[in-house]
mmCIF file with all atom_site columns, C-alpha atoms in Angstrom:
data_model
loop_
_atom_site.group_PDB
_atom_site.id
_atom_site.type_symbol
_atom_site.label_atom_id
_atom_site.label_alt_id
_atom_site.label_comp_id
_atom_site.label_asym_id
_atom_site.label_entity_id
_atom_site.label_seq_id
_atom_site.pdbx_PDB_ins_code
_atom_site.Cartn_x
_atom_site.Cartn_y
_atom_site.Cartn_z
_atom_site.occupancy
_atom_site.B_iso_or_equiv
_atom_site.pdbx_formal_charge
_atom_site.auth_seq_id
_atom_site.auth_comp_id
_atom_site.auth_asym_id
_atom_site.auth_atom_id
_atom_site.pdbx_PDB_model_num
ATOM 1   C CA . MET A 1 1   ? 22.151  -19.330 -5.529 1.00 0.00 ? 1   MET A CA 1
ATOM 2   C CA . SER A 1 2   ? 19.807  -22.037 -6.343 1.00 0.00 ? 2   SER A CA 1
ATOM 3   C CA . VAL A 1 3   ? 21.305  -25.157 -5.075 1.00 0.00 ? 3   VAL A CA 1
ATOM 4   C CA . GLN A 1 4   ? 22.842  -22.436 -1.716 1.00 0.00 ? 4   GLN A CA 1
ATOM 5   C CA . LEU A 1 5   ? 19.224  -21.503 -1.390 1.00 0.00 ? 5   LEU A CA 1
ATOM 6   C CA . ARG A 1 6   ? 18.139  -25.001 -1.154 1.00 0.00 ? 6   ARG A CA 1
ATOM 7   C CA . GLU A 1 7   ? 21.202  -26.310 0.503  1.00 0.00 ? 7   GLU A CA 1
ATOM 8   C CA . THR A 1 8   ? 20.447  -24.412 3.576  1.00 0.00 ? 8   THR A CA 1
ATOM 9   C CA . ALA A 1 9   ? 16.687  -25.099 2.787  1.00 0.00 ? 9   ALA A CA 1
ATOM 10  C CA . GLN A 1 10  ? 17.682  -28.404 3.104  1.00 0.00 ? 10  GLN A CA 1
ATOM 11  C CA . ALA A 1 11  ? 19.719  -28.136 5.946  1.00 0.00 ? 11  ALA A CA 1
ATOM 12  C CA . LEU A 1 12  ? 17.598  -25.722 7.677  1.00 0.00 ? 12  LEU A CA 1
ATOM 13  C CA . ALA A 1 13  ? 14.599  -28.398 7.483  1.00 0.00 ? 13  ALA A CA 1
ATOM 14  C CA . GLN A 1 14  ? 16.824  -31.225 8.970  1.00 0.00 ? 14  GLN A CA 1
ATOM 15  C CA . THR A 1 15  ? 17.583  -29.279 12.387 1.00 0.00 ? 15  THR A CA 1
ATOM 16  C CA . LEU A 1 16  ? 13.399  -27.694 12.398 1.00 0.00 ? 16  LEU A CA 1
ATOM 17  C CA . TRP A 1 17  ? 11.178  -31.119 12.313 1.00 0.00 ? 17  TRP A CA 1
ATOM 18  C CA . ARG A 1 18  ? 11.829  -34.168 11.942 1.00 0.00 ? 18  ARG A CA 1
ATOM 19  C CA . GLU A 1 19  ? 8.887   -34.395 9.640  1.00 0.00 ? 19  GLU A CA 1
ATOM 20  C CA . HIS A 1 20  ? 9.589   -31.867 7.034  1.00 0.00 ? 20  HIS A CA 1
ATOM 21  C CA . THR A 1 21  ? 8.843   -31.441 2.295  1.00 0.00 ? 21  THR A CA 1
ATOM 22  C CA . VAL A 1 22  ? 10.763  -29.968 0.716  1.00 0.00 ? 22  VAL A CA 1
ATOM 23  C CA . TYR A 1 23  ? 10.935  -27.473 -3.091 1.00 0.00 ? 23  TYR A CA 1
ATOM 24  C CA . ARG A 1 24  ? 11.196  -25.411 -5.249 1.00 0.00 ? 24  ARG A CA 1
ATOM 25  C CA . GLU A 1 25  ? 8.770   -22.578 -6.087 1.00 0.00 ? 25  GLU A CA 1
ATOM 26  C CA . ARG A 1 26  ? 8.181   -22.052 -9.822 1.00 0.00 ? 26  ARG A CA 1
ATOM 27  C CA . SER A 1 27  ? 9.514   -18.369 -8.455 1.00 0.00 ? 27  SER A CA 1
ATOM 28  C CA . GLY A 1 28  ? 13.582  -19.891 -7.153 1.00 0.00 ? 28  GLY A CA 1
ATOM 29  C CA . GLY A 1 29  ? 12.677  -19.366 -4.100 1.00 0.00 ? 29  GLY A CA 1
ATOM 30  C CA . VAL A 1 30  ? 12.660  -22.969 -2.103 1.00 0.00 ? 30  VAL A CA 1
ATOM 31  C CA . VAL A 1 31  ? 9.520   -23.919 0.288  1.00 0.00 ? 31  VAL A CA 1
ATOM 32  C CA . ILE A 1 32  ? 9.923   -26.578 3.460  1.00 0.00 ? 32  ILE A CA 1
ATOM 33  C CA . ARG A 1 33  ? 6.708   -27.467 4.688  1.00 0.00 ? 33  ARG A CA 1
ATOM 34  C CA . GLY A 1 34  ? 6.213   -29.487 7.795  1.00 0.00 ? 34  GLY A CA 1
ATOM 35  C CA . GLU A 1 35  ? 3.007   -30.706 7.925  1.00 0.00 ? 35  GLU A CA 1
ATOM 36  C CA . HIS A 1 36  ? 2.778   -32.279 11.151 1.00 0.00 ? 36  HIS A CA 1
ATOM 37  C CA . VAL A 1 37  ? 2.988   -28.551 12.732 1.00 0.00 ? 37  VAL A CA 1
ATOM 38  C CA . GLN A 1 38  ? 0.968   -27.306 10.069 1.00 0.00 ? 38  GLN A CA 1
ATOM 39  C CA . ARG A 1 39  ? 2.932   -25.101 8.470  1.00 0.00 ? 39  ARG A CA 1
ATOM 40  C CA . TRP A 1 40  ? 5.196   -23.897 5.705  1.00 0.00 ? 40  TRP A CA 1
ATOM 41  C CA . ILE A 1 41  ? 8.623   -21.695 5.226  1.00 0.00 ? 41  ILE A CA 1
ATOM 42  C CA . SER A 1 42  ? 9.910   -20.425 2.555  1.00 0.00 ? 42  SER A CA 1
ATOM 43  C CA . LEU A 1 43  ? 13.263  -19.177 1.841  1.00 0.00 ? 43  LEU A CA 1
ATOM 44  C CA . ALA A 1 44  ? 13.613  -16.864 -1.966 1.00 0.00 ? 44  ALA A CA 1
ATOM 45  C CA . PRO A 1 45  ? 16.534  -14.433 -2.778 1.00 0.00 ? 45  PRO A CA 1
ATOM 46  C CA . ALA A 1 46  ? 16.056  -10.480 -1.669 1.00 0.00 ? 46  ALA A CA 1
ATOM 47  C CA . GLY A 1 47  ? 16.797  -7.543  -3.053 1.00 0.00 ? 47  GLY A CA 1
ATOM 48  C CA . GLY A 1 48  ? 19.876  -7.680  -2.344 1.00 0.00 ? 48  GLY A CA 1
ATOM 49  C CA . ARG A 1 49  ? 22.848  -10.481 -3.835 1.00 0.00 ? 49  ARG A CA 1
ATOM 50  C CA . ASP A 1 50  ? 23.871  -12.268 -0.389 1.00 0.00 ? 50  ASP A CA 1
ATOM 51  C CA . GLU A 1 51  ? 19.939  -11.092 0.956  1.00 0.00 ? 51  GLU A CA 1
ATOM 52  C CA . ILE A 1 52  ? 17.155  -13.995 0.944  1.00 0.00 ? 52  ILE A CA 1
ATOM 53  C CA . LEU A 1 53  ? 14.060  -12.888 2.264  1.00 0.00 ? 53  LEU A CA 1
ATOM 54  C CA . VAL A 1 54  ? 12.588  -15.512 5.268  1.00 0.00 ? 54  VAL A CA 1
ATOM 55  C CA . ARG A 1 55  ? 8.831   -15.789 5.274  1.00 0.00 ? 55  ARG A CA 1
ATOM 56  C CA . VAL A 1 56  ? 6.651   -18.114 7.290  1.00 0.00 ? 56  VAL A CA 1
ATOM 57  C CA . GLY A 1 57  ? 2.560   -19.412 7.240  1.00 0.00 ? 57  GLY A CA 1
ATOM 58  C CA . ARG A 1 58  ? 0.160   -21.748 7.467  1.00 0.00 ? 58  ARG A CA 1
ATOM 59  C CA . ILE A 1 59  ? -1.308  -24.939 5.584  1.00 0.00 ? 59  ILE A CA 1
ATOM 60  C CA . LEU A 1 60  ? -5.176  -24.875 6.309  1.00 0.00 ? 60  LEU A CA 1
ATOM 61  C CA . ASP A 1 61  ? -7.069  -27.892 5.640  1.00 0.00 ? 61  ASP A CA 1
ATOM 62  C CA . GLY A 1 62  ? -6.629  -29.650 2.791  1.00 0.00 ? 62  GLY A CA 1
ATOM 63  C CA . GLY A 1 63  ? -3.210  -28.957 2.493  1.00 0.00 ? 63  GLY A CA 1
ATOM 64  C CA . THR A 1 64  ? -3.432  -25.194 1.287  1.00 0.00 ? 64  THR A CA 1
ATOM 65  C CA . THR A 1 65  ? -1.485  -22.743 2.036  1.00 0.00 ? 65  THR A CA 1
ATOM 66  C CA . ALA A 1 66  ? -2.759  -19.352 3.490  1.00 0.00 ? 66  ALA A CA 1
ATOM 67  C CA . PRO A 1 67  ? -0.895  -16.266 2.785  1.00 0.00 ? 67  PRO A CA 1
ATOM 68  C CA . ALA A 1 68  ? 2.671   -16.070 4.889  1.00 0.00 ? 68  ALA A CA 1
ATOM 69  C CA . ARG A 1 69  ? 2.004   -14.470 8.038  1.00 0.00 ? 69  ARG A CA 1
ATOM 70  C CA . SER A 1 70  ? 5.718   -12.980 9.379  1.00 0.00 ? 70  SER A CA 1
ATOM 71  C CA . GLU A 1 71  ? 8.639   -12.026 6.751  1.00 0.00 ? 71  GLU A CA 1
ATOM 72  C CA . ALA A 1 72  ? 12.492  -11.461 7.487  1.00 0.00 ? 72  ALA A CA 1
ATOM 73  C CA . VAL A 1 73  ? 15.311  -10.690 5.334  1.00 0.00 ? 73  VAL A CA 1
ATOM 74  C CA . VAL A 1 74  ? 19.058  -12.265 6.159  1.00 0.00 ? 74  VAL A CA 1
ATOM 75  C CA . PRO A 1 75  ? 21.980  -12.588 4.937  1.00 0.00 ? 75  PRO A CA 1
ATOM 76  C CA . LEU A 1 76  ? 22.930  -16.310 2.604  1.00 0.00 ? 76  LEU A CA 1
ATOM 77  C CA . SER A 1 77  ? 25.274  -16.762 4.699  1.00 0.00 ? 77  SER A CA 1
ATOM 78  C CA . THR A 1 78  ? 24.026  -17.583 7.922  1.00 0.00 ? 78  THR A CA 1
ATOM 79  C CA . GLU A 1 79  ? 24.551  -19.902 10.057 1.00 0.00 ? 79  GLU A CA 1
ATOM 80  C CA . THR A 1 80  ? 21.886  -22.430 10.243 1.00 0.00 ? 80  THR A CA 1
ATOM 81  C CA . VAL A 1 81  ? 21.396  -22.547 14.038 1.00 0.00 ? 81  VAL A CA 1
ATOM 82  C CA . GLN A 1 82  ? 20.277  -19.127 13.266 1.00 0.00 ? 82  GLN A CA 1
ATOM 83  C CA . LEU A 1 83  ? 19.094  -19.435 10.510 1.00 0.00 ? 83  LEU A CA 1
ATOM 84  C CA . ALA A 1 84  ? 16.603  -21.594 12.913 1.00 0.00 ? 84  ALA A CA 1
ATOM 85  C CA . ALA A 1 85  ? 16.530  -19.590 15.036 1.00 0.00 ? 85  ALA A CA 1
ATOM 86  C CA . THR A 1 86  ? 15.528  -16.248 12.801 1.00 0.00 ? 86  THR A CA 1
ATOM 87  C CA . CYS A 1 87  ? 12.772  -19.329 11.935 1.00 0.00 ? 87  CYS A CA 1
ATOM 88  C CA . ARG A 1 88  ? 11.451  -20.476 15.425 1.00 0.00 ? 88  ARG A CA 1
ATOM 89  C CA . ARG A 1 89  ? 10.878  -17.249 16.254 1.00 0.00 ? 89  ARG A CA 1
ATOM 90  C CA . LEU A 1 90  ? 8.630   -15.450 13.006 1.00 0.00 ? 90  LEU A CA 1
ATOM 91  C CA . LEU A 1 91  ? 6.694   -19.384 13.147 1.00 0.00 ? 91  LEU A CA 1
ATOM 92  C CA . ALA A 1 92  ? 5.807   -17.652 17.070 1.00 0.00 ? 92  ALA A CA 1
ATOM 93  C CA . GLU A 1 93  ? 4.861   -14.677 15.414 1.00 0.00 ? 93  GLU A CA 1
ATOM 94  C CA . ALA A 1 94  ? 2.690   -16.586 13.122 1.00 0.00 ? 94  ALA A CA 1
ATOM 95  C CA . ALA A 1 95  ? 1.185   -18.358 15.755 1.00 0.00 ? 95  ALA A CA 1
ATOM 96  C CA . SER A 1 96  ? 0.599   -16.141 17.745 1.00 0.00 ? 96  SER A CA 1
ATOM 97  C CA . GLY A 1 97  ? -1.740  -13.991 15.823 1.00 0.00 ? 97  GLY A CA 1
ATOM 98  C CA . PRO A 1 98  ? -5.454  -14.553 14.965 1.00 0.00 ? 98  PRO A CA 1
ATOM 99  C CA . THR A 1 99  ? -6.358  -17.274 14.101 1.00 0.00 ? 99  THR A CA 1
ATOM 100 C CA . PRO A 1 100 ? -9.904  -17.211 11.735 1.00 0.00 ? 100 PRO A CA 1
ATOM 101 C CA . ALA A 1 101 ? -12.161 -19.356 12.255 1.00 0.00 ? 101 ALA A CA 1
ATOM 102 C CA . ALA A 1 102 ? -12.456 -20.149 7.932  1.00 0.00 ? 102 ALA A CA 1
ATOM 103 C CA . ALA A 1 103 ? -8.808  -19.249 6.759  1.00 0.00 ? 103 ALA A CA 1
ATOM 104 C CA . ARG A 1 104 ? -8.531  -19.703 2.852  1.00 0.00 ? 104 ARG A CA 1
ATOM 105 C CA . PRO A 1 105 ? -5.878  -18.292 0.676  1.00 0.00 ? 105 PRO A CA 1
ATOM 106 C CA . THR A 1 106 ? -7.115  -15.391 -1.575 1.00 0.00 ? 106 THR A CA 1
ATOM 107 C CA . THR A 1 107 ? -5.896  -14.203 -4.890 1.00 0.00 ? 107 THR A CA 1
ATOM 108 C CA . ALA A 1 108 ? -6.255  -10.312 -5.638 1.00 0.00 ? 108 ALA A CA 1
ATOM 109 C CA . HIS A 1 109 ? -8.867  -11.993 -7.998 1.00 0.00 ? 109 HIS A CA 1
ATOM 110 C CA . HIS A 1 110 ? -10.554 -13.541 -5.796 1.00 0.00 ? 110 HIS A CA 1
ATOM 111 C CA . ALA A 1 111 ? -9.749  -11.031 -3.031 1.00 0.00 ? 111 ALA A CA 1
ATOM 112 C CA . VAL A 1 112 ? -12.149 -8.787  -5.490 1.00 0.00 ? 112 VAL A CA 1
ATOM 113 C CA . ASN A 1 113 ? -15.405 -10.612 -6.414 1.00 0.00 ? 113 ASN A CA 1
ATOM 114 C CA . SER A 1 114 ? -15.730 -12.003 -3.459 1.00 0.00 ? 114 SER A CA 1
ATOM 115 C CA . GLY A 1 115 ? -15.356 -8.242  -1.859 1.00 0.00 ? 115 GLY A CA 1
ATOM 116 C CA . ALA A 1 116 ? -17.844 -8.041  -4.416 1.00 0.00 ? 116 ALA A CA 1
ATOM 117 C CA . ARG A 1 117 ? -20.376 -10.947 -4.052 1.00 0.00 ? 117 ARG A CA 1
ATOM 118 C CA . SER A 1 118 ? -20.115 -10.075 0.381  1.00 0.00 ? 118 SER A CA 1
ATOM 119 C CA . GLY A 1 119 ? -21.218 -6.033  -0.963 1.00 0.00 ? 119 GLY A CA 1
ATOM 120 C CA . ARG A 1 120 ? -24.263 -7.845  -2.457 1.00 0.00 ? 120 ARG A CA 1
ATOM 121 C CA . ARG A 1 121 ? -24.914 -9.771  -0.006 1.00 0.00 ? 121 ARG A CA 1
ATOM 122 C CA . ALA A 1 122 ? -24.204 -7.401  2.560  1.00 0.00 ? 122 ALA A CA 1
ATOM 123 C CA . GLY A 1 123 ? -27.516 -5.292  0.348  1.00 0.00 ? 123 GLY A CA 1
ATOM 124 C CA . GLY A 1 124 ? -29.923 -7.854  0.168  1.00 0.00 ? 124 GLY A CA 1
ATOM 125 C CA . ARG A 1 125 ? -29.157 -8.504  3.729  1.00 0.00 ? 125 ARG A CA 1
ATOM 126 C CA . GLY A 1 126 ? -30.245 -5.107  4.921  1.00 0.00 ? 126 GLY A CA 1
ATOM 127 C CA . PHE A 1 127 ? -32.710 -4.710  2.140  1.00 0.00 ? 127 PHE A CA 1
ATOM 128 C CA . GLY A 1 128 ? -33.990 -7.743  3.871  1.00 0.00 ? 128 GLY A CA 1
ATOM 129 C CA . TYR A 1 129 ? -33.446 -5.531  7.029  1.00 0.00 ? 129 TYR A CA 1
ATOM 130 C CA . TRP A 1 130 ? -35.859 -2.861  6.348  1.00 0.00 ? 130 TRP A CA 1
ATOM 131 C CA . ALA A 1 131 ? -38.542 -4.656  4.813  1.00 0.00 ? 131 ALA A CA 1
ATOM 132 C CA . VAL A 1 132 ? -38.856 -6.770  7.771  1.00 0.00 ? 132 VAL A CA 1
ATOM 133 C CA . VAL A 1 133 ? -39.117 -3.458  9.409  1.00 0.00 ? 133 VAL A CA 1
ATOM 134 C CA . ALA A 1 134 ? -41.507 -2.058  7.181  1.00 0.00 ? 134 ALA A CA 1
ATOM 135 C CA . CYS A 1 135 ? -43.983 -4.985  7.897  1.00 0.00 ? 135 CYS A CA 1
ATOM 136 C CA . VAL A 1 136 ? -43.485 -4.955  11.591 1.00 0.00 ? 136 VAL A CA 1
ATOM 137 C CA . VAL A 1 137 ? -44.667 -0.760  11.797 1.00 0.00 ? 137 VAL A CA 1
ATOM 138 C CA . GLY A 1 138 ? -47.218 -1.524  9.335  1.00 0.00 ? 138 GLY A CA 1
ATOM 139 C CA . ILE A 1 139 ? -48.514 -4.429  11.507 1.00 0.00 ? 139 ILE A CA 1
ATOM 140 C CA . ALA A 1 140 ? -48.039 -1.592  14.619 1.00 0.00 ? 140 ALA A CA 1
ATOM 141 C CA . ALA A 1 141 ? -50.124 0.870   12.177 1.00 0.00 ? 141 ALA A CA 1
ATOM 142 C CA . LEU A 1 142 ? -52.783 -1.455  11.420 1.00 0.00 ? 142 LEU A CA 1
ATOM 143 C CA . ALA A 1 143 ? -53.209 -2.782  15.178 1.00 0.00 ? 143 ALA A CA 1
ATOM 144 C CA . VAL A 1 144 ? -52.957 1.098   15.853 1.00 0.00 ? 144 VAL A CA 1
ATOM 145 C CA . TYR A 1 145 ? -55.852 1.933   13.143 1.00 0.00 ? 145 TYR A CA 1
ATOM 146 C CA . GLY A 1 146 ? -57.559 -1.066  14.215 1.00 0.00 ? 146 GLY A CA 1
ATOM 147 C CA . ALA A 1 147 ? -58.151 -0.669  18.085 1.00 0.00 ? 147 ALA A CA 1
ATOM 148 C CA . SER A 1 148 ? -59.473 3.527   16.916 1.00 0.00 ? 148 SER A CA 1
ATOM 149 C CA . VAL A 1 149 ? -61.550 2.308   14.851 1.00 0.00 ? 149 VAL A CA 1
ATOM 150 C CA . GLY A 1 150 ? -63.606 -0.778  17.178 1.00 0.00 ? 150 GLY A CA 1
ATOM 151 C CA . THR A 1 151 ? -63.847 2.284   19.463 1.00 0.00 ? 151 THR A CA 1
#
């Protein structure tokens, strides 16, 4: 299936983009990178015997890939033109979604660790907020006290 998947990816890449790179993933899938459009397409074996999982996503600054934004399962026997139409639809869906300013790929481990760090930072900011409020209240109380003592 990997040979047929690679041939399908080559034909699809030539149909979609003049400039592209096709390479094999460690998992046995094939990736098509379109650097000029900052998008990638992945073709991988799906659950069915003659099905492939088509996933699309963005290429971030620096060349790293963002997680998939859209996906679909299609028969491997689908003609290149129909597969290209599916990919165009998925690419349009991915492009229409929200674009975070500082998007970066995350793994489960990274997401857990960054969540812990951001939780500590949020707690630190919360403490700072309450410290400022306490200082303002204290200064106001001193001003009221000083005004009442002085009269």
